[in-house]
Coordinates of C-alpha atoms in Angstrom, one line a residue:
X26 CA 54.2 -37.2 11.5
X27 CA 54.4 -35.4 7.7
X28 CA 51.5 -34.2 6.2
X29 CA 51.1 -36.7 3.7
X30 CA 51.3 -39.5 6.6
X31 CA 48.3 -37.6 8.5
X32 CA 46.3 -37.4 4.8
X33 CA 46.7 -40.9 4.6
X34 CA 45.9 -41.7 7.9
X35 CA 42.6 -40.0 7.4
X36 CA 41.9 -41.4 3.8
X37 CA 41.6 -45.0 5.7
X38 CA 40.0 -44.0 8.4
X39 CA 37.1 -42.3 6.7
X40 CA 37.7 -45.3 4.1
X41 CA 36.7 -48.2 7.1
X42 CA 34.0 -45.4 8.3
X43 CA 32.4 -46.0 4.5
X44 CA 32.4 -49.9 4.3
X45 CA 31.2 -50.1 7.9
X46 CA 27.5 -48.4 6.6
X47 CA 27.1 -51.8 4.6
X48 CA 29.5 -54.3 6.1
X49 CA 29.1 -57.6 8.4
X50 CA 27.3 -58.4 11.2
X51 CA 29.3 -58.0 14.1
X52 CA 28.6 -60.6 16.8
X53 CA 28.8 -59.1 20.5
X54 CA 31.9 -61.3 23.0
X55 CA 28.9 -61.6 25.5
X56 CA 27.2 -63.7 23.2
X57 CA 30.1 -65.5 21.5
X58 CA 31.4 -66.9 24.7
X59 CA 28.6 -68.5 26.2
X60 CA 27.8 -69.8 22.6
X61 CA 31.7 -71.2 22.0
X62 CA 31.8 -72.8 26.0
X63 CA 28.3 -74.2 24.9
X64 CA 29.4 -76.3 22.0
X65 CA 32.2 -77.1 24.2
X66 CA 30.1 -78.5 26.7
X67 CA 28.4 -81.1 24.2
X68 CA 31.3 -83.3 24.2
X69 CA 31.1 -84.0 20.9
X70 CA 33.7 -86.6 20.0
X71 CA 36.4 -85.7 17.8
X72 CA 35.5 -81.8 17.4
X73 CA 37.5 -79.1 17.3
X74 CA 36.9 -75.5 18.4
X75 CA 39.0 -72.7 16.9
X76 CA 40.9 -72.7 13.3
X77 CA 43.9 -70.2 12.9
X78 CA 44.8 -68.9 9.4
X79 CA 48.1 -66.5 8.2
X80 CA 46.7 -63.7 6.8
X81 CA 49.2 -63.1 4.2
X82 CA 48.6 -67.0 3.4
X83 CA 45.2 -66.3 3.0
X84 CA 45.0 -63.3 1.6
X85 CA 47.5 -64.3 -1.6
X86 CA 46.1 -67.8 -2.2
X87 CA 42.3 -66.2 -2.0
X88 CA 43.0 -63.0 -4.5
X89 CA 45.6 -65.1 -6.8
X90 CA 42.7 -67.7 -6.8
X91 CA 40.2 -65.8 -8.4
X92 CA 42.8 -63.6 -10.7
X93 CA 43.8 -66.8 -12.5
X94 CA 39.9 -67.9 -12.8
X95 CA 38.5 -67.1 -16.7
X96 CA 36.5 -63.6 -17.1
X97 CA 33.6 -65.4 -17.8
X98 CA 33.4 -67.8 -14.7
X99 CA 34.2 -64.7 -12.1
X100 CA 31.0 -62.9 -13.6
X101 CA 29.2 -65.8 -11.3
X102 CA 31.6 -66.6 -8.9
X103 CA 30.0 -64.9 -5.8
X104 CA 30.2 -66.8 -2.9
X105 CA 32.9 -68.0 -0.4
X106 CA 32.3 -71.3 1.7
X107 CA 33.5 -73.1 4.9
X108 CA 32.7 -76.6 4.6
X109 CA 32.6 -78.7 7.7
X110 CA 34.9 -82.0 7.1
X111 CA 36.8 -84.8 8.6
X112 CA 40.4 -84.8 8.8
X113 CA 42.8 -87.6 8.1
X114 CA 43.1 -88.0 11.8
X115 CA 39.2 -88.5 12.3
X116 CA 39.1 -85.0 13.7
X117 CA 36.8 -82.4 12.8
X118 CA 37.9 -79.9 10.7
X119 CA 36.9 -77.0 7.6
X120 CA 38.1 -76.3 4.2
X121 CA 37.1 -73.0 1.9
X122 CA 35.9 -72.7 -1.0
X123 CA 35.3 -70.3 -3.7
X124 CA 32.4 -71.0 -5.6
X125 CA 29.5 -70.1 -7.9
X126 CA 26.7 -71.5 -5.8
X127 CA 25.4 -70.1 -3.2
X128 CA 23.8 -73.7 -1.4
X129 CA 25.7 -77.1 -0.2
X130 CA 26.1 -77.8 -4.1
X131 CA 29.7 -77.5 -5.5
X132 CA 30.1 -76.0 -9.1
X133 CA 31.9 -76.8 -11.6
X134 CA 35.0 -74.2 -11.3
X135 CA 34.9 -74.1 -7.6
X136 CA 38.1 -73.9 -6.2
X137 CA 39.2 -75.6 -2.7
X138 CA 41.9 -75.2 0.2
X139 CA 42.2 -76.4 3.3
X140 CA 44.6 -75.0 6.5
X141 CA 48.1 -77.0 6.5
X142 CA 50.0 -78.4 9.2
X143 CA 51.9 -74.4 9.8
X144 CA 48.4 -72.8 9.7
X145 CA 49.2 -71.5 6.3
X146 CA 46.1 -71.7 3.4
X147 CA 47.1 -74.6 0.6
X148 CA 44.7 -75.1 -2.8
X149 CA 43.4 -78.6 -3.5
X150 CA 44.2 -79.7 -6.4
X151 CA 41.7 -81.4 -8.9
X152 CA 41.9 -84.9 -9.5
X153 CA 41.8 -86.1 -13.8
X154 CA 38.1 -86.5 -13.2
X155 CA 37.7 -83.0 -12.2
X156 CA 37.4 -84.1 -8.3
X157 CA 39.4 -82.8 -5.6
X158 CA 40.2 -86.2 -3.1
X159 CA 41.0 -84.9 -0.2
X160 CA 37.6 -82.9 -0.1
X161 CA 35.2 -85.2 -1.1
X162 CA 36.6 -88.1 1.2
X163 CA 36.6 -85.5 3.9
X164 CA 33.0 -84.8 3.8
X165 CA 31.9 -87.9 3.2
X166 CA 33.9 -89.2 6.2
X167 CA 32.2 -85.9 8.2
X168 CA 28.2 -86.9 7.1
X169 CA 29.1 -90.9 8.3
X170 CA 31.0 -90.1 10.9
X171 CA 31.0 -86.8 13.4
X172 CA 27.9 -85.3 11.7
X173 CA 26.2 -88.2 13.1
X174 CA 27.0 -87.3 16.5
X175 CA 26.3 -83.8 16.2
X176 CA 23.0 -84.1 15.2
X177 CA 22.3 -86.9 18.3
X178 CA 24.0 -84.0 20.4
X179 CA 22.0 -81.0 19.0
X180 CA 18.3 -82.8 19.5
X181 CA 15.4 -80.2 20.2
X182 CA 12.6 -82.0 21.7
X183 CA 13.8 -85.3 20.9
X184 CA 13.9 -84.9 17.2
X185 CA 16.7 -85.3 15.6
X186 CA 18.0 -82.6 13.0
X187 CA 20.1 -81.8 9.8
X188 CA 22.9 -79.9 11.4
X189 CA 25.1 -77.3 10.0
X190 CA 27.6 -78.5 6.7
X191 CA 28.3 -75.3 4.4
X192 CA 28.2 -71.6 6.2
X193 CA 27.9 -69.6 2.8
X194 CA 29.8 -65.9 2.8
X195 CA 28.9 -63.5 0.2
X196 CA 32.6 -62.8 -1.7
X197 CA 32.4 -59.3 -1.7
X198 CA 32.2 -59.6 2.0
X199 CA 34.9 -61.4 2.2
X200 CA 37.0 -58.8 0.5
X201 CA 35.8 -56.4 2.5
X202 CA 36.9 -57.9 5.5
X203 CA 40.3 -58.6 4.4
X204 CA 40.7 -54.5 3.2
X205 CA 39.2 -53.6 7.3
X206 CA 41.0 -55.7 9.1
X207 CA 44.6 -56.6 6.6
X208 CA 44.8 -53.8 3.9
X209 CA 43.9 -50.5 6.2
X210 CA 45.0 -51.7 9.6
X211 CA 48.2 -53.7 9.8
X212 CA 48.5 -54.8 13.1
X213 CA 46.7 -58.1 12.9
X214 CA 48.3 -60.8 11.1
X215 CA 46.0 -64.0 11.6
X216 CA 42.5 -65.3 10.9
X217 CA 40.8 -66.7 13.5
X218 CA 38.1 -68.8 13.3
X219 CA 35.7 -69.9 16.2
X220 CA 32.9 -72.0 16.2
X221 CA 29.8 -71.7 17.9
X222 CA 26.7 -73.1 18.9
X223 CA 23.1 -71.2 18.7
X224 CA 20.7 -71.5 21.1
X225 CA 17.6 -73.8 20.6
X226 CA 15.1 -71.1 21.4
X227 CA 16.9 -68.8 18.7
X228 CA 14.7 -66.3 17.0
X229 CA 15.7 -67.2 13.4
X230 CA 14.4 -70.9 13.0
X231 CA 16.8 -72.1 10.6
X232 CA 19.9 -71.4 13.1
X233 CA 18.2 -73.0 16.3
X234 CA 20.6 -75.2 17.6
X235 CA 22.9 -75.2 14.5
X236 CA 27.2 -75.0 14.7
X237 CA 28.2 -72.0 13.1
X238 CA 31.3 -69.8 13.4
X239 CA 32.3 -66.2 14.0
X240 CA 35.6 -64.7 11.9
X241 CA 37.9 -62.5 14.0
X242 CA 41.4 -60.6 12.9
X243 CA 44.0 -61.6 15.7
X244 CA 48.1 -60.8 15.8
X245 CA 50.6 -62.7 17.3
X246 CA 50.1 -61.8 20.8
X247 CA 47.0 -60.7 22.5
X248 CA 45.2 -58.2 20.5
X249 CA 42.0 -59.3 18.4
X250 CA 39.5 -58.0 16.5
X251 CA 36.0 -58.3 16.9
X252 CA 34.0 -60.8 15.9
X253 CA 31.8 -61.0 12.8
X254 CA 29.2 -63.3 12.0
X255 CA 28.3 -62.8 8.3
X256 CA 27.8 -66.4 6.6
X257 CA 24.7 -68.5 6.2
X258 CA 24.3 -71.8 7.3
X259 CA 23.5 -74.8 5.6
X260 CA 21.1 -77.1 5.8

């Protein structure tokens, strides 16, 4: 290997050493499995368990997204969202978001995509009102529909609760992800997403019992990344 190759080389590696001193929560496999066969174990009607994303897709719809966004809007445009929705097929499902509210409430110049039929990353297009259709009918089909059971399936002590609609991902954090796991190493070449299930006894109070998911980097084969838990839930 030249000398320039081994320069570079250690130019990203003390790069990824940097952004791990501030990065994302990683979430330990011991604790992701039991939480994913959990969920699984609910027999929730109509869910879904793992989401699988082309990087590339991703990575050019997501930057060229916010490129073409006006200089004024990017200045608050912080946040990057998975919303839990309904498909066409009645089947659990998520779409992204990049937004300038932090909560379940959808600004103004947020912009939407969902995951197409060849796991590739497609924008939703606004209606002439300013809606996009396939989102809204696909969370309004979620809250009448499979929310409903989730929250009969996800009881703790009897009571019913609000369960998980919007997990909430700082941008920036987003970015840095895609420059760990994309940009610096370039061996992985999907995004996988898996959902999970906290426990009812867990320690933070707003995530007992709520669906959640943890991000991974995978490649075509085997090989996967591990897996980071970084977003907040909502309600």
């Amino acid at each position: 290997m030249g000398k320039q190759k081994l320069q570079e080389k250690s130019i990203n590696k003390a790069f990824l050493e940097i952004l791990k001193i501030d990065f994302l929560d990683i979430m330990p496999d011991e604790r992701v499995q039991p939480r994913h066969e959990r969920l699984e174990k609910l027999n929730i009607k109509n869910m879904k368990y793992n989401f699988s994303i082309n990087a590339e897709s991703f990575i050019n719809k997501i930057i060229d997204s916010y490129k073409n966004l006006n200089v004024e809007i990017k200045k608050t445009t912080d946040y990057f969202k998975i919303h839990f929705i309904e498909d066409d097929n009645k089947k659990f499902s998520i779409c992204f978001s990049i937004s300038s509210l932090e909560n379940m409430e959808i600004g103004k110049e947020d912009i939407f995509f969902k995951i197409d039929g060849n796991d590739e990353l497609e924008k939703l297009e606004k209606d002439n009102n300013g809606e996009i259709p396939y989102f809204k009918k696909g969370r309004q089909e979620f809250q009448n529909n499979l929310l409903k059971d989730i929250n009969l399936n996800t009881k703790i002590n009897g009571q019913e609760m609000e369960n998980t609609e919007v997990i909430s991902f700082k941008l920036k954090d987003v970015y840095l992800f895609i420059i760990s796991h994309f940009l610096l190493e370039n061996d992985y070449s999907k995004l996988f997403f898996q959902m999970i299930i906290f426990e009812k006894e867990y320690s933070e109070k707003k995530h007992q019992n709520k669906l959640s998911c943890v991000v991974r980097a995978k490649d075509n084969y085997l090989k996967q990344g591990e897996a980071f838990d970084f977003g907040t839930v909502y309600p």
